[in-house]
PDB file of C-alpha atoms in Angstrom:
ATOM      1  CA  UNK Z   1     -50.643  12.009 -30.358  1.00 42.00           C
ATOM      2  CA  UNK Z   2     -49.706  11.048 -33.920  1.00 50.00           C
ATOM      3  CA  UNK Z   3     -52.734  12.266 -35.786  1.00 49.00           C
ATOM      4  CA  UNK Z   4     -55.012  15.198 -35.070  1.00 44.00           C
ATOM      5  CA  UNK Z   5     -57.883  15.893 -37.443  1.00 42.00           C
ATOM      6  CA  UNK Z   6     -57.087  19.260 -38.938  1.00 37.00           C
ATOM      7  CA  UNK Z   7     -56.766  21.053 -42.247  1.00 38.00           C
ATOM      8  CA  UNK Z   8     -54.394  23.912 -41.603  1.00 37.00           C
ATOM      9  CA  UNK Z   9     -52.555  23.662 -44.923  1.00 35.00           C
ATOM     10  CA  UNK Z  10     -49.241  23.576 -43.118  1.00 37.00           C
ATOM     11  CA  UNK Z  11     -46.291  22.084 -44.891  1.00 39.00           C
ATOM     12  CA  UNK Z  12     -45.003  18.785 -43.570  1.00 44.00           C
ATOM     13  CA  UNK Z  13     -42.266  18.944 -40.989  1.00 49.00           C
ATOM     14  CA  UNK Z  14     -39.685  16.212 -40.611  1.00 53.00           C
ATOM     15  CA  UNK Z  15     -37.746  17.866 -37.803  1.00 58.00           C
ATOM     16  CA  UNK Z  16     -38.180  16.200 -34.431  1.00 64.00           C
ATOM     17  CA  UNK Z  17     -36.189  16.886 -31.277  1.00 66.00           C
ATOM     18  CA  UNK Z  18     -32.761  15.267 -31.513  1.00 68.00           C
ATOM     19  CA  UNK Z  19     -32.818  11.989 -29.604  1.00 69.00           C
ATOM     20  CA  UNK Z  20     -30.577   9.026 -28.928  1.00 71.00           C
ATOM     21  CA  UNK Z  21     -33.480   6.925 -30.245  1.00 71.00           C
ATOM     22  CA  UNK Z  22     -32.305   8.040 -33.666  1.00 65.00           C
ATOM     23  CA  UNK Z  23     -28.839   6.521 -33.283  1.00 78.00           C
ATOM     24  CA  UNK Z  24     -27.530   3.101 -34.248  1.00 83.00           C
ATOM     25  CA  UNK Z  25     -25.740   2.844 -30.899  1.00 86.00           C
ATOM     26  CA  UNK Z  26     -29.078   2.943 -29.082  1.00 88.00           C
ATOM     27  CA  UNK Z  27     -30.629   0.193 -31.186  1.00 87.00           C
ATOM     28  CA  UNK Z  28     -27.520  -1.976 -30.987  1.00 92.00           C
ATOM     29  CA  UNK Z  29     -27.862  -1.796 -27.194  1.00 93.00           C
ATOM     30  CA  UNK Z  30     -31.588  -2.573 -27.373  1.00 91.00           C
ATOM     31  CA  UNK Z  31     -31.122  -5.652 -29.535  1.00 91.00           C
ATOM     32  CA  UNK Z  32     -28.083  -6.907 -27.630  1.00 93.00           C
ATOM     33  CA  UNK Z  33     -30.353  -6.930 -24.571  1.00 94.00           C
ATOM     34  CA  UNK Z  34     -33.242  -8.547 -26.455  1.00 94.00           C
ATOM     35  CA  UNK Z  35     -31.001 -11.257 -27.931  1.00 92.00           C
ATOM     36  CA  UNK Z  36     -29.812 -12.072 -24.404  1.00 93.00           C
ATOM     37  CA  UNK Z  37     -33.403 -12.149 -23.111  1.00 91.00           C
ATOM     38  CA  UNK Z  38     -34.402 -14.471 -25.941  1.00 92.00           C
ATOM     39  CA  UNK Z  39     -31.482 -16.810 -25.279  1.00 93.00           C
ATOM     40  CA  UNK Z  40     -32.046 -16.786 -21.516  1.00 93.00           C
ATOM     41  CA  UNK Z  41     -35.846 -16.716 -21.259  1.00 86.00           C
ATOM     42  CA  UNK Z  42     -37.287 -17.240 -24.760  1.00 84.00           C
ATOM     43  CA  UNK Z  43     -38.673 -13.681 -24.769  1.00 82.00           C
ATOM     44  CA  UNK Z  44     -39.164 -12.533 -28.379  1.00 88.00           C
ATOM     45  CA  UNK Z  45     -38.855  -8.866 -27.463  1.00 77.00           C
ATOM     46  CA  UNK Z  46     -41.007  -5.792 -27.769  1.00 79.00           C
ATOM     47  CA  UNK Z  47     -43.538  -5.252 -30.551  1.00 78.00           C
ATOM     48  CA  UNK Z  48     -43.053  -1.554 -31.322  1.00 70.00           C
ATOM     49  CA  UNK Z  49     -46.334   0.425 -31.285  1.00 67.00           C
ATOM     50  CA  UNK Z  50     -48.107  -2.700 -29.979  1.00 74.00           C
ATOM     51  CA  UNK Z  51     -49.912  -5.672 -31.485  1.00 84.00           C
ATOM     52  CA  UNK Z  52     -52.810  -3.500 -32.652  1.00 90.00           C
ATOM     53  CA  UNK Z  53     -50.548  -1.669 -35.095  1.00 91.00           C
ATOM     54  CA  UNK Z  54     -49.204  -4.935 -36.496  1.00 93.00           C
ATOM     55  CA  UNK Z  55     -52.706  -6.389 -36.786  1.00 94.00           C
ATOM     56  CA  UNK Z  56     -53.893  -3.259 -38.600  1.00 95.00           C
ATOM     57  CA  UNK Z  57     -51.100  -3.470 -41.148  1.00 96.00           C
ATOM     58  CA  UNK Z  58     -51.533  -7.220 -41.645  1.00 95.00           C
ATOM     59  CA  UNK Z  59     -55.311  -6.869 -42.115  1.00 95.00           C
ATOM     60  CA  UNK Z  60     -54.762  -4.109 -44.642  1.00 97.00           C
ATOM     61  CA  UNK Z  61     -52.313  -6.224 -46.639  1.00 96.00           C
ATOM     62  CA  UNK Z  62     -54.692  -9.189 -46.545  1.00 94.00           C
ATOM     63  CA  UNK Z  63     -57.544  -7.016 -47.870  1.00 94.00           C
ATOM     64  CA  UNK Z  64     -55.236  -5.680 -50.568  1.00 95.00           C
ATOM     65  CA  UNK Z  65     -54.352  -9.239 -51.611  1.00 94.00           C
ATOM     66  CA  UNK Z  66     -58.024 -10.260 -51.611  1.00 92.00           C
ATOM     67  CA  UNK Z  67     -58.877  -7.333 -53.882  1.00 93.00           C
ATOM     68  CA  UNK Z  68     -56.097  -8.327 -56.261  1.00 92.00           C
ATOM     69  CA  UNK Z  69     -57.454 -11.860 -56.352  1.00 90.00           C
ATOM     70  CA  UNK Z  70     -61.032 -10.690 -56.986  1.00 92.00           C
ATOM     71  CA  UNK Z  71     -59.829  -8.514 -59.849  1.00 91.00           C
ATOM     72  CA  UNK Z  72     -57.631 -11.328 -61.212  1.00 88.00           C
ATOM     73  CA  UNK Z  73     -54.518  -9.192 -61.008  1.00 90.00           C
ATOM     74  CA  UNK Z  74     -51.160 -10.750 -61.781  1.00 88.00           C
ATOM     75  CA  UNK Z  75     -48.890 -11.888 -60.314  1.00 88.00           C
ATOM     76  CA  UNK Z  76     -50.553 -14.105 -57.710  1.00 89.00           C
ATOM     77  CA  UNK Z  77     -50.045 -13.336 -54.020  1.00 91.00           C
ATOM     78  CA  UNK Z  78     -47.533 -16.166 -53.687  1.00 91.00           C
ATOM     79  CA  UNK Z  79     -45.314 -14.439 -56.256  1.00 93.00           C
ATOM     80  CA  UNK Z  80     -45.347 -10.990 -54.645  1.00 95.00           C
ATOM     81  CA  UNK Z  81     -42.202  -9.811 -52.879  1.00 95.00           C
ATOM     82  CA  UNK Z  82     -42.308  -8.194 -49.420  1.00 97.00           C
ATOM     83  CA  UNK Z  83     -39.647  -6.019 -47.782  1.00 98.00           C
ATOM     84  CA  UNK Z  84     -39.825  -4.943 -44.119  1.00 98.00           C
ATOM     85  CA  UNK Z  85     -37.743  -1.848 -43.324  1.00 98.00           C
ATOM     86  CA  UNK Z  86     -36.279  -1.809 -39.813  1.00 97.00           C
ATOM     87  CA  UNK Z  87     -37.553  -5.316 -39.191  1.00 97.00           C
ATOM     88  CA  UNK Z  88     -36.590  -5.545 -35.508  1.00 95.00           C
ATOM     89  CA  UNK Z  89     -37.515  -9.050 -34.335  1.00 96.00           C
ATOM     90  CA  UNK Z  90     -39.231  -9.900 -37.637  1.00 96.00           C
ATOM     91  CA  UNK Z  91     -42.676  -9.916 -36.036  1.00 95.00           C
ATOM     92  CA  UNK Z  92     -44.390  -8.210 -38.990  1.00 96.00           C
ATOM     93  CA  UNK Z  93     -43.178 -10.753 -41.536  1.00 97.00           C
ATOM     94  CA  UNK Z  94     -43.973 -13.731 -39.324  1.00 96.00           C
ATOM     95  CA  UNK Z  95     -47.503 -12.349 -38.822  1.00 94.00           C
ATOM     96  CA  UNK Z  96     -47.949 -12.080 -42.593  1.00 95.00           C
ATOM     97  CA  UNK Z  97     -47.264 -15.808 -42.931  1.00 92.00           C
ATOM     98  CA  UNK Z  98     -50.420 -16.568 -40.966  1.00 84.00           C
ATOM     99  CA  UNK Z  99     -52.879 -15.263 -43.571  1.00 69.00           C
ATOM    100  CA  UNK Z 100     -55.518 -17.173 -45.531  1.00 70.00           C
ATOM    101  CA  UNK Z 101     -54.195 -19.892 -47.825  1.00 64.00           C
ATOM    102  CA  UNK Z 102     -55.827 -18.399 -50.924  1.00 62.00           C
ATOM    103  CA  UNK Z 103     -53.976 -15.116 -50.509  1.00 72.00           C
ATOM    104  CA  UNK Z 104     -50.872 -16.501 -48.820  1.00 85.00           C
ATOM    105  CA  UNK Z 105     -47.586 -14.747 -49.347  1.00 93.00           C
ATOM    106  CA  UNK Z 106     -44.483 -16.847 -49.918  1.00 94.00           C
ATOM    107  CA  UNK Z 107     -41.891 -16.834 -47.137  1.00 96.00           C
ATOM    108  CA  UNK Z 108     -39.149 -17.260 -49.721  1.00 95.00           C
ATOM    109  CA  UNK Z 109     -40.108 -13.867 -51.195  1.00 95.00           C
ATOM    110  CA  UNK Z 110     -40.036 -12.022 -47.856  1.00 97.00           C
ATOM    111  CA  UNK Z 111     -37.056 -10.090 -46.528  1.00 98.00           C
ATOM    112  CA  UNK Z 112     -36.500  -8.013 -43.408  1.00 98.00           C
ATOM    113  CA  UNK Z 113     -33.648  -5.513 -43.148  1.00 98.00           C
ATOM    114  CA  UNK Z 114     -32.253  -3.618 -40.184  1.00 98.00           C
ATOM    115  CA  UNK Z 115     -29.025  -1.744 -39.538  1.00 96.00           C
ATOM    116  CA  UNK Z 116     -28.580  -3.464 -36.192  1.00 96.00           C
ATOM    117  CA  UNK Z 117     -26.890  -6.864 -36.435  1.00 97.00           C
ATOM    118  CA  UNK Z 118     -28.552  -7.785 -33.133  1.00 97.00           C
ATOM    119  CA  UNK Z 119     -31.981  -7.297 -34.688  1.00 97.00           C
ATOM    120  CA  UNK Z 120     -31.150  -9.663 -37.526  1.00 98.00           C
ATOM    121  CA  UNK Z 121     -29.697 -12.254 -35.146  1.00 98.00           C
ATOM    122  CA  UNK Z 122     -32.864 -12.096 -33.021  1.00 97.00           C
ATOM    123  CA  UNK Z 123     -35.216 -12.370 -36.014  1.00 98.00           C
ATOM    124  CA  UNK Z 124     -33.351 -15.389 -37.390  1.00 98.00           C
ATOM    125  CA  UNK Z 125     -33.404 -17.112 -33.995  1.00 97.00           C
ATOM    126  CA  UNK Z 126     -37.139 -16.502 -33.616  1.00 97.00           C
ATOM    127  CA  UNK Z 127     -37.738 -17.865 -37.124  1.00 98.00           C
ATOM    128  CA  UNK Z 128     -35.832 -21.041 -36.293  1.00 98.00           C
ATOM    129  CA  UNK Z 129     -37.800 -21.542 -33.078  1.00 97.00           C
ATOM    130  CA  UNK Z 130     -41.150 -20.922 -34.765  1.00 96.00           C
ATOM    131  CA  UNK Z 131     -40.253 -23.381 -37.525  1.00 97.00           C
ATOM    132  CA  UNK Z 132     -39.539 -26.057 -34.921  1.00 97.00           C
ATOM    133  CA  UNK Z 133     -42.558 -25.309 -32.715  1.00 96.00           C
ATOM    134  CA  UNK Z 134     -45.060 -25.001 -35.569  1.00 94.00           C
ATOM    135  CA  UNK Z 135     -43.394 -27.705 -37.678  1.00 96.00           C
ATOM    136  CA  UNK Z 136     -43.513 -25.199 -40.517  1.00 95.00           C
ATOM    137  CA  UNK Z 137     -40.245 -24.466 -42.308  1.00 96.00           C
ATOM    138  CA  UNK Z 138     -41.673 -21.317 -43.919  1.00 96.00           C
ATOM    139  CA  UNK Z 139     -40.774 -19.354 -40.775  1.00 97.00           C
ATOM    140  CA  UNK Z 140     -37.139 -20.226 -41.390  1.00 96.00           C
ATOM    141  CA  UNK Z 141     -37.360 -19.330 -45.094  1.00 97.00           C
ATOM    142  CA  UNK Z 142     -37.932 -15.627 -44.415  1.00 98.00           C
ATOM    143  CA  UNK Z 143     -34.676 -13.821 -45.245  1.00 98.00           C
ATOM    144  CA  UNK Z 144     -33.112 -11.276 -42.905  1.00 98.00           C
ATOM    145  CA  UNK Z 145     -30.191  -9.021 -43.755  1.00 98.00           C
ATOM    146  CA  UNK Z 146     -28.158  -6.313 -42.068  1.00 98.00           C
ATOM    147  CA  UNK Z 147     -28.667  -3.141 -44.104  1.00 98.00           C
ATOM    148  CA  UNK Z 148     -28.354   0.584 -43.422  1.00 97.00           C
ATOM    149  CA  UNK Z 149     -31.111   2.362 -45.358  1.00 98.00           C
ATOM    150  CA  UNK Z 150     -29.062   5.556 -45.205  1.00 97.00           C
ATOM    151  CA  UNK Z 151     -26.209   3.947 -47.169  1.00 97.00           C
ATOM    152  CA  UNK Z 152     -27.093   4.625 -50.814  1.00 95.00           C
ATOM    153  CA  UNK Z 153     -24.619   2.066 -52.162  1.00 96.00           C
ATOM    154  CA  UNK Z 154     -25.955  -0.645 -49.856  1.00 96.00           C
ATOM    155  CA  UNK Z 155     -29.538   0.181 -50.866  1.00 96.00           C
ATOM    156  CA  UNK Z 156     -28.640  -0.024 -54.557  1.00 94.00           C
ATOM    157  CA  UNK Z 157     -26.900  -3.353 -53.968  1.00 93.00           C
ATOM    158  CA  UNK Z 158     -29.987  -4.708 -52.181  1.00 94.00           C
ATOM    159  CA  UNK Z 159     -32.260  -3.557 -54.985  1.00 93.00           C
ATOM    160  CA  UNK Z 160     -30.052  -5.163 -57.607  1.00 88.00           C
ATOM    161  CA  UNK Z 161     -29.617  -8.393 -55.645  1.00 83.00           C
ATOM    162  CA  UNK Z 162     -33.276  -9.280 -56.034  1.00 73.00           C
ATOM    163  CA  UNK Z 163     -35.717  -7.978 -58.578  1.00 70.00           C
ATOM    164  CA  UNK Z 164     -34.187  -4.938 -60.319  1.00 73.00           C
ATOM    165  CA  UNK Z 165     -37.682  -3.460 -60.411  1.00 83.00           C
ATOM    166  CA  UNK Z 166     -37.976  -3.405 -56.616  1.00 93.00           C
ATOM    167  CA  UNK Z 167     -40.398  -4.966 -54.128  1.00 96.00           C
ATOM    168  CA  UNK Z 168     -44.177  -5.284 -54.515  1.00 96.00           C
ATOM    169  CA  UNK Z 169     -44.902  -4.524 -50.845  1.00 97.00           C
ATOM    170  CA  UNK Z 170     -42.656  -2.416 -48.624  1.00 98.00           C
ATOM    171  CA  UNK Z 171     -43.529  -1.957 -44.934  1.00 98.00           C
ATOM    172  CA  UNK Z 172     -42.326   0.420 -42.226  1.00 98.00           C
ATOM    173  CA  UNK Z 173     -43.509   0.452 -38.618  1.00 96.00           C
ATOM    174  CA  UNK Z 174     -41.517   3.069 -36.731  1.00 94.00           C
ATOM    175  CA  UNK Z 175     -38.331   3.171 -38.788  1.00 96.00           C
ATOM    176  CA  UNK Z 176     -39.095   6.518 -40.422  1.00 97.00           C
ATOM    177  CA  UNK Z 177     -39.922   7.875 -36.959  1.00 95.00           C
ATOM    178  CA  UNK Z 178     -36.551   6.785 -35.577  1.00 94.00           C
ATOM    179  CA  UNK Z 179     -34.620   8.155 -38.551  1.00 95.00           C
ATOM    180  CA  UNK Z 180     -36.394  11.510 -38.217  1.00 94.00           C
ATOM    181  CA  UNK Z 181     -34.967  11.836 -34.700  1.00 92.00           C
ATOM    182  CA  UNK Z 182     -31.516  12.473 -36.165  1.00 90.00           C
ATOM    183  CA  UNK Z 183     -30.498  15.602 -38.070  1.00 90.00           C
ATOM    184  CA  UNK Z 184     -26.821  14.671 -38.406  1.00 91.00           C
ATOM    185  CA  UNK Z 185     -25.869  15.144 -42.062  1.00 94.00           C
ATOM    186  CA  UNK Z 186     -24.541  12.143 -43.976  1.00 94.00           C
ATOM    187  CA  UNK Z 187     -22.471  13.202 -46.985  1.00 93.00           C
ATOM    188  CA  UNK Z 188     -24.342  16.509 -46.898  1.00 95.00           C
ATOM    189  CA  UNK Z 189     -27.828  14.958 -46.793  1.00 96.00           C
ATOM    190  CA  UNK Z 190     -30.360  14.674 -43.980  1.00 95.00           C
ATOM    191  CA  UNK Z 191     -31.167  11.119 -42.845  1.00 95.00           C
ATOM    192  CA  UNK Z 192     -34.862  11.547 -43.728  1.00 96.00           C
ATOM    193  CA  UNK Z 193     -33.950  12.510 -47.294  1.00 97.00           C
ATOM    194  CA  UNK Z 194     -31.718   9.451 -47.659  1.00 98.00           C
ATOM    195  CA  UNK Z 195     -34.580   7.353 -46.297  1.00 98.00           C
ATOM    196  CA  UNK Z 196     -36.973   8.784 -48.898  1.00 98.00           C
ATOM    197  CA  UNK Z 197     -34.507   7.920 -51.638  1.00 98.00           C
ATOM    198  CA  UNK Z 198     -34.210   4.371 -50.320  1.00 98.00           C
ATOM    199  CA  UNK Z 199     -37.970   3.795 -50.141  1.00 98.00           C
ATOM    200  CA  UNK Z 200     -38.475   5.126 -53.657  1.00 98.00           C
ATOM    201  CA  UNK Z 201     -35.669   2.934 -54.979  1.00 97.00           C
ATOM    202  CA  UNK Z 202     -36.824  -0.231 -53.224  1.00 97.00           C
ATOM    203  CA  UNK Z 203     -40.545  -0.042 -54.086  1.00 97.00           C
ATOM    204  CA  UNK Z 204     -41.578  -1.397 -57.479  1.00 95.00           C
ATOM    205  CA  UNK Z 205     -43.510   0.930 -59.812  1.00 95.00           C
ATOM    206  CA  UNK Z 206     -47.174   0.322 -58.972  1.00 96.00           C
ATOM    207  CA  UNK Z 207     -46.141  -1.326 -55.710  1.00 96.00           C
ATOM    208  CA  UNK Z 208     -47.343  -0.461 -52.207  1.00 98.00           C
ATOM    209  CA  UNK Z 209     -45.473   1.308 -49.411  1.00 99.00           C
ATOM    210  CA  UNK Z 210     -47.317   0.836 -46.108  1.00 99.00           C
ATOM    211  CA  UNK Z 211     -46.159   2.971 -43.182  1.00 98.00           C
ATOM    212  CA  UNK Z 212     -47.194   3.329 -39.548  1.00 97.00           C
ATOM    213  CA  UNK Z 213     -45.967   6.341 -37.575  1.00 96.00           C
ATOM    214  CA  UNK Z 214     -46.528   7.580 -34.040  1.00 93.00           C
ATOM    215  CA  UNK Z 215     -44.835  10.951 -34.622  1.00 92.00           C
ATOM    216  CA  UNK Z 216     -46.346  12.246 -37.859  1.00 95.00           C
ATOM    217  CA  UNK Z 217     -49.911  13.103 -38.850  1.00 94.00           C
ATOM    218  CA  UNK Z 218     -51.707  12.030 -42.019  1.00 95.00           C
ATOM    219  CA  UNK Z 219     -51.124  15.510 -43.418  1.00 96.00           C
ATOM    220  CA  UNK Z 220     -47.397  15.410 -42.677  1.00 97.00           C
ATOM    221  CA  UNK Z 221     -46.845  11.945 -44.120  1.00 98.00           C
ATOM    222  CA  UNK Z 222     -48.912  12.760 -47.194  1.00 98.00           C
ATOM    223  CA  UNK Z 223     -47.009  15.969 -47.857  1.00 98.00           C
ATOM    224  CA  UNK Z 224     -43.690  14.146 -47.496  1.00 97.00           C
ATOM    225  CA  UNK Z 225     -44.390  11.040 -49.581  1.00 98.00           C
ATOM    226  CA  UNK Z 226     -47.236  11.877 -51.987  1.00 98.00           C
ATOM    227  CA  UNK Z 227     -45.430  13.961 -54.590  1.00 97.00           C
ATOM    228  CA  UNK Z 228     -43.483  13.408 -57.786  1.00 96.00           C
ATOM    229  CA  UNK Z 229     -40.082  13.805 -56.116  1.00 96.00           C
ATOM    230  CA  UNK Z 230     -40.772  11.196 -53.437  1.00 98.00           C
ATOM    231  CA  UNK Z 231     -42.417   9.040 -56.089  1.00 98.00           C
ATOM    232  CA  UNK Z 232     -45.705   8.068 -54.430  1.00 99.00           C
ATOM    233  CA  UNK Z 233     -49.407   8.869 -54.300  1.00 99.00           C
ATOM    234  CA  UNK Z 234     -51.845   8.076 -51.499  1.00 99.00           C
ATOM    235  CA  UNK Z 235     -53.683   4.793 -51.977  1.00 98.00           C
ATOM    236  CA  UNK Z 236     -55.522   4.463 -48.661  1.00 98.00           C
ATOM    237  CA  UNK Z 237     -55.724   6.064 -45.252  1.00 97.00           C
ATOM    238  CA  UNK Z 238     -55.967   3.041 -42.965  1.00 97.00           C
ATOM    239  CA  UNK Z 239     -58.498   3.640 -40.144  1.00 92.00           C
ATOM    240  CA  UNK Z 240     -57.131   3.737 -36.601  1.00 85.00           C
ATOM    241  CA  UNK Z 241     -58.801   3.947 -33.202  1.00 71.00           C
ATOM    242  CA  UNK Z 242     -59.774   7.541 -32.385  1.00 65.00           C
ATOM    243  CA  UNK Z 243     -60.009   9.401 -29.095  1.00 58.00           C
ATOM    244  CA  UNK Z 244     -60.902  12.949 -28.105  1.00 53.00           C
ATOM    245  CA  UNK Z 245     -59.083  15.263 -25.726  1.00 54.00           C
ATOM    246  CA  UNK Z 246     -59.202  19.007 -25.242  1.00 57.00           C
ATOM    247  CA  UNK Z 247     -61.638  19.492 -28.094  1.00 57.00           C
ATOM    248  CA  UNK Z 248     -59.459  17.649 -30.621  1.00 58.00           C
ATOM    249  CA  UNK Z 249     -59.859  14.193 -32.098  1.00 58.00           C
ATOM    250  CA  UNK Z 250     -56.815  12.088 -32.826  1.00 60.00           C
ATOM    251  CA  UNK Z 251     -55.094   8.715 -32.627  1.00 67.00           C
ATOM    252  CA  UNK Z 252     -51.837   7.434 -31.190  1.00 81.00           C
ATOM    253  CA  UNK Z 253     -50.595   6.167 -34.562  1.00 90.00           C
ATOM    254  CA  UNK Z 254     -51.131   6.905 -38.246  1.00 96.00           C
ATOM    255  CA  UNK Z 255     -51.132   4.253 -40.978  1.00 97.00           C
ATOM    256  CA  UNK Z 256     -51.163   5.111 -44.687  1.00 98.00           C
ATOM    257  CA  UNK Z 257     -50.568   3.088 -47.831  1.00 99.00           C
ATOM    258  CA  UNK Z 258     -48.889   4.807 -50.764  1.00 99.00           C
ATOM    259  CA  UNK Z 259     -48.711   3.590 -54.349  1.00 98.00           C
ATOM    260  CA  UNK Z 260     -45.413   3.948 -56.188  1.00 98.00           C
ATOM    261  CA  UNK Z 261     -45.715   6.135 -59.277  1.00 97.00           C
ATOM    262  CA  UNK Z 262     -44.520   4.727 -62.595  1.00 86.00           C
TER     263      UNK Z 262
END
């Protein structure tokens, strides 16, 4: 259960039981299998955390864009840049292309990154098929790139390859969760700390970081991201379906949007 309503004042914990789910080898195997399934059967692969989580994030972004339009904020939606961290099969970015025309994001300003080359191969193949089936080349204009978010030099190169100021919208659905499953130090730093550095670097000042987690509560995510060191403040707690069990109320996932501090 990702989120339990509580106010115990406990500090956020980023230590989860060590798991192979936190290794690149695992995800390379997953996407090698999913690429084969796509080539053999046309199966686009699993949507991590389910369609409801994607729909929730897409609806939130659409409302955010509508508010910007109502308040005549610049730049226009079509000029905003979007980065999907741990993009998998690219499902999140493709879903964002299906919004209302007045608040439509531009495919040419979308990018998905993943450290698994199989993920990127799958996402590109799906984009090509969607472009042909829908007769809409925008699906093929979404950029996908192999990138390890824990490689500081690669992150800096990505940031400098586009807008030096970073991206307007940065999304994560499960990537932080997977990274938190590894405590193996990289050049003396924990993977979660390298991830925090990457997110801060890649999000434009005033931009939005939207995250969905199944392992961390609202309190834990807020304590980790909403501080001067991490570089964010809470913008919105995105409502999720609630259920009760054993006298506690909770949800299977948590979604929060953070605003990048200047």
